[in-house]
Amino acid sequence: MKFNNPIISGAYPDPSICRVNNDYYLVNSSFGYFPGLPVFHSQDLVNWRQIGYGLTRESQVPLLSSEGADGPLFSYMGIYAPTIRFHNGRFYIVTTNTVGGRNFIIQADKPEGPWSEPLYLDQWGGIDPSLLFDEDGKVYITGTGSHKDAVPGVYQAEINPATGDILTERRLIWEGTGGCFPEGPHLYPINGFYYLVIAEGGTEYGHMVTVARSGQPYGPFEACPYNPVLSHRSTSHPVQATGHADLVQAHDGSWWTVLLGIRPVGYPFHHHLGRETYLAPVTWTEDGWPVIGEQGRVDAEMEGPGFFAGYDPALSRFGRDDFDREVPGFQWNFYKNPPEHSYSLSERESCLTLYGTEYTLDDSQQLAFAGRRQQDFDCVVSAQLLFDPGNEGEEAGLTVYMNEKAHYEIGVRRNSGQRTLFLRRRIGSLVKVEWEKALEASEVILNIRADSRNYSFSYSLAGQEEVTIGSGECSYVATEVAGGFTGVFFGMYATGNGRPSQSPAHFEYFDYIQKEMIQHTMK
Ligand code: 6LW
């Protein structure tokens, strides 16, 4: 049966996968968002349900500062490329927090958590760490070069995963095939060889997967004669930037890989949904080299695993959150580590209440922000906001947020003593309030309608027609313009613009729906 790629849409890059009998677990990078390290479960490799997060406590994931590292913060700093593995009844995730630049391991008995406090690997530099629990009991850590390593390439050592001690010398094991940024390595013992699968070419349009193998874990590695085994570089394929693969042998013996890819729009290409998680079959050549997808191509529609029996309608991304629960659903992400007093699901019944911090969406700091990833080109977001900003500068609303340098918002604020409704766009150093009008009511429905090229912003007041007030191009909040490693989030936010806000912003619901459903839902 055919399945559709991406298997996890929206900004879920750098996937890593492991299998435990008939169950599969997958994790992704989470950068400056909190909680960190989304953990997904599947039994057919196509339907994925989020079951938790690896990093749910600030003590596990300081995203604002760290000892000795108070340099500038950017939204894309934080948790990079994790690897998940299962060994002797325990799950391990190894990853990097680039705020502070430290690698660490967390462990759990159950993939849904709770996960341990981080075990920092201060003897291990670089990014994209991976673990191999070998059959002889040795455990290898493999990763990229660090700034201390003269030669870019893949480095490896033996590690004690219980103590974090690096037991052997750090050795350069492969430089790759000459592409820039050899990274995202994973080592697998298969049929008497150690296969080293890495990414090269950078995570953008030159991205590729290359492979080498050796009879020994440290090499010498022989490069696959068919490298790159996956790349869409210099093609007009609708999926681009494919790379960062992690292989898994399924319970029926077939081989698969998860990888990242993007869906650019227009020409030159722009992508705003972020790097997404794809699935592709892996077959083997007669001389024992992996072939990813259709001769190194991964398509939007592919033949699924034999044990995939169709889509589970219960996994729809669309729907309304009425904020009836005591804890936020897994779709919600805060920005950096949220101050405790900045949000509440209990202050007002069935509402998410935000209290703005002094910081704004232009700052990579603790914001009052709860956002979810944009996972579809065509979708509509709407939220009902009850907000009476008592002090000058207080504001709250909905944002299309790529990062601190690229975001659009429709919101309510107190400006020159008046409550107003406004639309603002920030693109790089250009900031403009495009529309602003006095608002009498304290309750308003804010809407964002997205298609692949534009966001359109509108509002409605009780009993009145919806009014469109402006739009913004998707291309200006795309990674090619905004930079970073993430994708667009739709967020509810509040700010006191320079001082903490005294006025609660109550969001009574938040809808994320398919475009066709909007008329129906808004009645
Ligand atoms: C990640 C690196 C990469 O650490 O981008 O695509 C970096 N690959 O492997 C951030 O996601």
XYZ file of C-alpha atoms and ligand atoms in Angstrom:
534
model
C 0.000 0.000 0.000
C 1.208 3.498 -0.864
C 2.017 6.060 1.793
C 2.642 9.801 1.629
C 5.804 11.640 2.520
C 6.602 13.451 4.690
C 5.540 10.989 7.376
C 5.854 13.738 9.993
C 5.232 17.148 8.465
C 6.346 20.513 9.741
C 9.630 21.355 11.431
C 10.678 17.889 12.602
C 14.211 17.500 11.237
C 17.150 15.192 11.901
C 15.006 12.106 12.607
C 16.469 9.158 14.454
C 14.684 5.836 14.806
C 14.932 2.605 16.799
C 12.912 -0.594 16.873
C 11.826 -2.688 19.849
C 10.119 -5.842 18.521
C 7.149 -4.510 16.489
C 7.325 -0.998 17.884
C 9.237 1.921 16.422
C 10.332 5.092 18.170
C 11.485 8.296 16.546
C 12.935 11.558 17.848
C 13.705 14.928 16.248
C 15.716 18.067 16.926
C 13.819 20.772 18.801
C 16.230 23.763 18.894
C 14.988 26.581 21.144
C 11.530 25.150 21.752
C 10.352 23.633 25.008
C 9.651 20.852 25.845
C 12.487 19.428 23.774
C 13.040 16.222 21.797
C 9.582 15.119 20.622
C 9.261 11.312 20.879
C 6.957 9.478 18.446
C 5.700 5.881 18.297
C 4.546 3.791 15.345
C 3.812 0.179 14.547
C 3.853 0.527 10.776
C 6.502 3.241 10.138
C 3.870 5.472 8.503
C 1.371 6.411 11.232
C 3.266 8.236 13.974
C 1.769 9.364 17.260
C 3.655 11.607 19.619
C 3.932 9.918 23.015
C 6.036 12.422 24.882
C 9.148 14.516 25.015
C 12.643 13.617 26.133
C 13.253 16.994 27.757
C 10.362 18.185 29.877
C 12.186 19.915 32.738
C 14.246 23.084 32.585
C 16.984 21.261 34.505
C 17.382 18.969 31.473
C 17.422 21.668 28.850
C 18.608 25.151 29.788
C 17.877 27.147 26.627
C 18.762 30.609 27.853
C 22.276 30.491 29.164
C 24.814 28.163 30.591
C 27.933 28.437 32.637
C 30.541 30.369 30.783
C 28.451 30.730 27.651
C 26.547 33.962 27.680
C 27.051 34.808 24.028
C 24.169 35.847 21.802
C 21.174 33.564 21.712
C 19.294 32.701 18.572
C 16.073 30.772 18.236
C 17.779 27.954 16.359
C 20.206 27.337 19.216
C 19.317 24.505 21.539
C 18.754 20.843 20.861
C 20.347 19.520 17.655
C 20.259 16.150 15.907
C 19.563 13.422 18.502
C 20.063 9.673 18.184
C 17.699 7.217 19.916
C 18.753 3.659 20.688
C 17.380 0.766 22.777
C 19.679 -1.516 24.700
C 19.049 -4.064 27.475
C 15.578 -2.789 28.278
C 16.533 0.898 28.301
C 16.139 3.756 25.879
C 19.013 6.147 25.326
C 19.014 9.476 23.532
C 22.277 11.257 22.851
C 22.180 14.829 21.591
C 23.719 18.305 21.801
C 22.478 21.463 23.476
C 24.185 24.167 21.429
C 23.267 26.688 24.131
C 26.418 25.971 26.079
C 27.655 23.530 23.436
C 27.474 20.315 25.439
C 26.694 16.768 24.375
C 24.657 14.613 26.746
C 22.793 11.333 27.191
C 19.361 10.862 28.715
C 17.874 7.459 29.562
C 14.409 6.054 30.217
C 12.729 2.708 30.847
C 9.742 3.817 28.813
C 10.019 5.960 25.699
C 7.165 8.184 26.859
C 9.322 9.067 29.863
C 10.149 10.173 32.390
C 13.651 10.638 30.986
C 16.660 11.075 33.228
C 18.580 14.211 33.933
C 21.323 14.778 31.344
C 24.601 12.960 31.691
C 26.974 15.508 30.182
C 29.779 14.215 27.975
C 32.247 16.972 28.537
C 35.054 14.936 27.017
C 33.131 14.731 23.741
C 32.899 17.733 21.381
C 31.194 18.318 18.049
C 27.531 17.788 17.215
C 25.278 14.983 15.928
C 26.418 12.302 18.398
C 25.289 8.706 17.820
C 25.610 5.544 19.910
C 26.201 1.962 18.869
C 25.768 -0.785 21.474
C 27.845 -3.482 19.835
C 27.326 -7.208 20.356
C 30.622 -7.612 22.214
C 29.493 -5.157 24.876
C 31.483 -2.216 23.566
C 29.630 1.055 23.087
C 30.775 3.558 20.489
C 30.049 7.244 20.274
C 30.339 8.685 16.782
C 29.930 12.353 15.863
C 31.169 15.303 13.868
C 34.438 17.115 14.297
C 34.514 19.924 16.837
C 36.208 23.299 16.500
C 39.234 21.697 18.171
C 39.586 19.078 15.430
C 41.807 20.197 12.579
C 40.149 17.967 9.997
C 36.386 17.974 9.346
C 35.055 14.436 9.413
C 33.490 11.740 11.536
C 35.084 11.043 14.905
C 34.613 8.065 17.172
C 35.582 6.616 20.538
C 34.392 4.047 23.023
C 32.148 5.339 25.773
C 30.755 4.123 29.061
C 27.130 5.236 28.652
C 26.487 4.859 32.390
C 29.172 7.347 33.444
C 29.713 9.326 30.240
C 33.434 8.528 30.357
C 35.191 8.440 26.998
C 37.297 5.295 27.277
C 39.524 5.493 24.228
C 41.244 8.076 22.110
C 38.997 10.172 19.842
C 39.755 9.014 16.318
C 38.953 10.432 12.912
C 37.314 7.500 11.125
C 36.104 8.988 7.842
C 36.277 12.337 6.091
C 33.352 11.596 3.797
C 33.484 11.956 0.034
C 34.471 15.615 -0.137
C 31.145 17.331 0.479
C 31.045 20.094 3.069
C 29.886 19.388 6.632
C 30.295 15.628 7.058
C 27.714 15.115 9.842
C 24.780 13.105 11.182
C 26.799 9.854 11.315
C 25.407 6.492 12.435
C 27.378 3.245 12.645
C 25.600 -0.113 12.120
C 26.977 -3.659 12.276
C 25.332 -5.508 9.354
C 26.388 -8.856 7.888
C 29.966 -8.738 9.107
C 30.613 -5.118 8.167
C 30.389 -1.845 10.048
C 28.408 0.511 7.828
C 28.897 4.205 8.415
C 26.032 6.319 7.077
C 26.553 10.087 7.121
C 25.208 13.340 5.672
C 27.313 15.678 3.569
C 26.847 18.816 1.536
C 25.133 20.850 4.263
C 21.511 20.603 5.282
C 20.408 22.795 2.347
C 20.037 21.958 -1.353
C 23.367 20.125 -1.640
C 22.394 17.681 1.107
C 23.182 13.997 0.541
C 23.698 10.663 2.245
C 26.972 8.832 1.760
C 28.056 5.435 3.028
C 31.294 3.656 3.814
C 32.009 0.261 5.345
C 34.755 -1.625 7.109
C 35.338 -4.938 8.845
C 36.436 -2.941 11.915
C 34.551 -0.282 13.860
C 37.323 2.286 13.353
C 37.978 1.475 9.713
C 39.779 1.866 7.428
C 36.487 2.664 5.715
C 35.873 1.923 2.079
C 33.532 4.423 0.421
C 30.490 2.998 -1.354
C 31.131 3.153 -5.114
C 27.566 4.400 -5.629
C 27.837 7.471 -3.364
C 25.856 9.542 -2.786
C 23.267 6.851 -2.074
C 20.682 9.608 -1.677
C 20.597 13.175 -2.937
C 18.161 15.440 -4.736
C 20.813 18.090 -5.361
C 20.640 19.799 -8.734
C 17.270 18.249 -9.562
C 13.849 19.822 -9.982
C 12.338 17.206 -7.678
C 9.518 18.661 -5.512
C 11.272 17.260 -2.439
C 14.703 18.808 -1.836
C 17.559 18.787 0.692
C 17.135 15.077 1.423
C 19.671 13.724 3.860
C 20.452 12.938 7.504
C 19.322 9.308 7.304
C 18.965 6.757 10.127
C 18.420 3.120 9.056
C 16.274 0.484 10.733
C 15.564 -3.155 9.980
C 11.836 -3.774 10.345
C 10.296 -6.728 12.169
C 9.557 -8.396 8.805
C 13.231 -8.192 7.802
C 12.823 -5.308 5.347
C 15.051 -2.241 5.660
C 13.916 1.374 5.908
C 15.356 4.758 6.590
C 14.018 7.954 8.042
C 15.561 11.151 6.733
C 14.865 14.835 6.422
C 13.617 16.687 3.364
C 11.964 19.970 2.478
C 9.112 21.034 0.230
C 10.175 24.279 -1.438
C 7.762 26.666 -3.118
C 8.344 28.927 -6.127
C 11.545 29.750 -7.940
C 14.155 30.323 -6.686
C 13.178 27.808 -4.050
C 11.941 28.923 -0.652
C 10.741 26.664 2.133
C 8.877 27.810 5.218
C 7.500 24.612 6.793
C 10.956 23.589 7.953
C 12.787 20.347 7.392
C 10.357 17.440 7.697
C 10.631 13.702 8.419
C 10.497 11.308 5.440
C 10.482 7.527 5.134
C 12.102 5.522 2.345
C 12.763 1.858 1.646
C 16.328 0.612 1.709
C 17.353 -2.245 -0.563
C 20.787 -3.764 -0.966
C 22.899 -4.190 -4.061
C 24.431 -7.571 -4.828
C 27.754 -6.280 -3.621
C 26.220 -5.262 -0.315
C 25.599 -1.516 -0.517
C 22.384 0.199 0.555
C 20.127 1.836 -2.036
C 17.820 4.471 -0.597
C 14.390 4.933 -2.198
C 14.201 4.705 -5.981
C 17.901 4.758 -6.863
C 18.596 7.570 -4.417
C 15.317 9.460 -4.818
C 12.585 9.794 -2.218
C 9.110 10.665 -3.452
C 5.986 12.221 -1.992
C 4.183 8.924 -2.628
C 5.953 5.599 -2.202
C 5.139 1.947 -1.615
C 4.896 1.395 2.143
C 6.039 -1.486 4.304
C 4.147 -4.763 3.840
C 2.771 -4.347 7.356
C 1.330 -0.850 6.698
C -2.433 -1.306 6.377
C -3.626 2.280 5.918
C -3.939 5.608 7.643
C -5.322 5.917 11.144
C -7.951 8.702 11.032
C -7.441 9.288 14.750
C -4.041 10.779 13.930
C -5.484 13.846 12.170
C -3.436 16.982 12.717
C -6.528 19.134 12.503
C -8.753 20.203 15.304
C -9.587 22.549 18.089
C -8.019 22.891 21.472
C -10.564 24.229 23.967
C -7.960 24.301 26.714
C -10.001 22.037 28.952
C -7.007 20.035 30.091
C -4.692 20.758 32.981
C -1.516 20.269 30.972
C -0.794 21.434 27.445
C -1.225 18.854 24.664
C 1.899 17.577 22.901
C 1.337 19.948 19.983
C 2.164 22.972 22.134
C 5.651 24.339 22.389
C 6.891 27.199 24.458
C 9.764 29.350 23.288
C 12.899 28.853 25.370
C 12.230 27.893 28.997
C 8.908 29.578 29.842
C 8.698 31.462 33.137
C 6.157 29.664 35.323
C 3.954 32.712 35.779
C 3.778 33.396 32.025
C 1.093 30.834 31.248
C -1.758 29.035 32.951
C -4.452 26.550 31.976
C -6.302 27.035 35.262
C -6.479 30.783 35.862
C -9.653 31.035 33.822
C -11.773 27.997 33.018
C -11.170 26.477 29.569
C -8.628 29.097 28.603
C -4.935 29.348 27.999
C -3.922 32.499 29.818
C -0.679 34.242 28.937
C 1.035 37.039 30.833
C 3.558 38.858 28.675
C 7.133 39.041 29.851
C 9.182 42.154 29.131
C 10.501 40.438 25.987
C 8.966 40.606 22.538
C 8.928 38.289 19.552
C 12.064 40.130 18.370
C 14.024 38.698 21.297
C 15.449 35.196 21.671
C 14.404 35.280 25.289
C 11.748 33.998 27.624
C 8.504 34.816 25.885
C 4.902 34.273 26.803
C 4.334 32.087 23.747
C 2.564 28.817 23.034
C 2.884 27.697 19.447
C 2.416 24.713 17.208
C 4.153 23.873 13.979
C 2.600 24.760 10.636
C 2.325 21.296 9.115
C 0.322 22.030 5.974
C 0.631 24.651 3.244
C -3.153 25.146 3.199
C -4.593 25.593 6.631
C -6.459 28.055 8.793
C -5.675 29.029 12.335
C -8.134 30.890 14.481
C -8.246 31.766 18.125
C -10.646 33.645 20.332
C -8.853 36.213 22.444
C -10.218 37.953 25.524
C -7.773 40.689 26.419
C -8.008 44.049 28.067
C -4.522 45.557 28.004
C -4.512 47.934 30.959
C -1.057 49.408 30.456
C 0.579 51.102 27.526
C 2.531 48.634 25.393
C 0.784 45.476 26.540
C -0.174 43.281 23.598
C -1.340 39.767 22.770
C -2.387 37.918 19.647
C -1.492 35.340 17.055
C 1.859 35.149 15.303
C 3.265 33.456 12.229
C 6.666 32.905 13.767
C 9.763 31.667 11.962
C 12.284 33.240 14.290
C 13.115 36.480 16.075
C 13.935 38.101 12.730
C 10.949 36.963 10.710
C 7.403 36.984 12.018
C 3.944 38.437 11.352
C 1.319 39.093 13.978
C -2.312 40.047 14.306
C -3.028 41.249 17.801
C -4.547 43.589 20.308
C -2.560 46.200 22.207
C -2.784 49.409 24.201
C -1.334 52.141 22.039
C -1.474 55.852 22.979
C -4.058 55.072 25.636
C -6.371 53.202 23.272
C -7.106 49.544 22.805
C -6.340 48.729 19.182
C -6.291 45.806 16.813
C -3.236 45.688 14.557
C -1.297 43.760 11.942
C 2.500 43.954 12.065
C 5.205 42.385 9.923
C 8.861 41.972 10.757
C 11.306 40.842 8.067
C 14.942 41.240 9.046
C 15.488 44.793 10.243
C 12.270 46.016 8.575
C 9.354 46.335 10.992
C 6.027 47.831 10.048
C 2.573 48.050 11.562
C 0.519 47.607 8.406
C -2.917 48.261 9.856
C -4.255 49.509 13.181
C -7.696 50.503 14.379
C -9.378 51.220 17.725
C -11.135 48.179 19.154
C -14.082 48.537 21.493
C -14.710 44.928 22.329
C -12.337 43.049 24.587
C -13.154 39.808 22.792
C -12.132 39.130 19.208
C -11.578 36.141 16.945
C -8.244 36.306 15.116
C -7.673 34.263 11.966
C -4.725 33.341 9.767
C -5.422 31.631 6.456
C -2.436 30.058 4.809
C -1.832 28.812 1.314
C 1.528 27.926 -0.149
C 2.376 31.564 -0.977
C 0.562 33.827 1.478
C -0.816 34.286 4.924
C -3.998 36.305 5.075
C -5.017 37.919 8.367
C -8.576 38.620 9.459
C -10.687 39.196 12.538
C -14.308 38.901 13.540
C -16.310 40.408 16.355
C -19.362 38.794 17.951
C -22.222 38.661 15.474
C -20.294 40.459 12.713
C -18.770 39.516 9.374
C -15.145 38.513 9.172
C -12.864 41.401 8.077
C -9.581 40.797 6.257
C -6.902 43.344 7.147
C -3.850 42.281 5.191
C -1.487 39.559 4.178
C 2.153 38.510 4.241
C 4.273 36.419 1.898
C 5.405 32.953 3.018
C 8.679 33.493 1.160
C 9.802 36.254 3.551
C 9.510 34.009 6.586
C 11.131 31.080 4.754
C 14.476 29.724 5.915
C 16.199 31.098 2.793
C 15.363 34.628 4.024
C 15.065 34.219 7.788
C 17.943 31.775 8.357
C 18.106 29.192 11.120
C 17.119 25.545 11.181
C 13.443 25.629 12.108
C 10.093 26.186 10.381
C 6.996 28.300 10.901
C 5.073 28.012 14.152
C 1.602 29.475 14.678
C 1.741 30.946 18.139
C -0.428 32.601 20.729
C 1.694 35.211 22.420
C 1.669 38.121 24.834
C 4.232 40.763 25.684
C 4.535 43.788 27.920
C 6.988 45.396 25.460
C 9.774 46.225 27.865
C 8.170 45.358 31.200
C 6.150 42.403 32.457
C 2.496 42.621 31.530
C -0.118 42.997 34.277
C -3.060 42.076 32.044
C -4.012 38.481 31.344
C -4.534 37.436 27.723
C -7.112 34.641 27.716
C -7.225 32.428 24.629
C -10.556 30.616 24.681
C -9.770 28.186 21.894
C -7.250 27.594 19.146
C -8.214 25.933 15.871
C -5.862 24.434 13.327
C -7.974 23.289 10.445
C -8.012 22.401 6.815
C -8.935 25.287 4.606
C -12.207 23.798 3.378
C -13.460 23.359 6.922
C -13.242 27.004 7.950
C -16.792 28.125 7.057
C -18.251 25.169 8.842
C -16.139 25.542 11.960
C -16.607 29.234 12.381
C -20.409 29.032 12.524
C 22.226 19.165 12.577
C 22.989 18.707 11.412
C 22.087 19.139 10.399
O 22.905 19.117 13.765
O 21.574 20.330 10.751
O 20.876 18.353 8.625
C 21.889 20.534 12.092
N 21.775 18.360 9.453
O 23.200 17.383 11.324
C 20.729 21.156 12.784
O 19.551 20.451 12.527
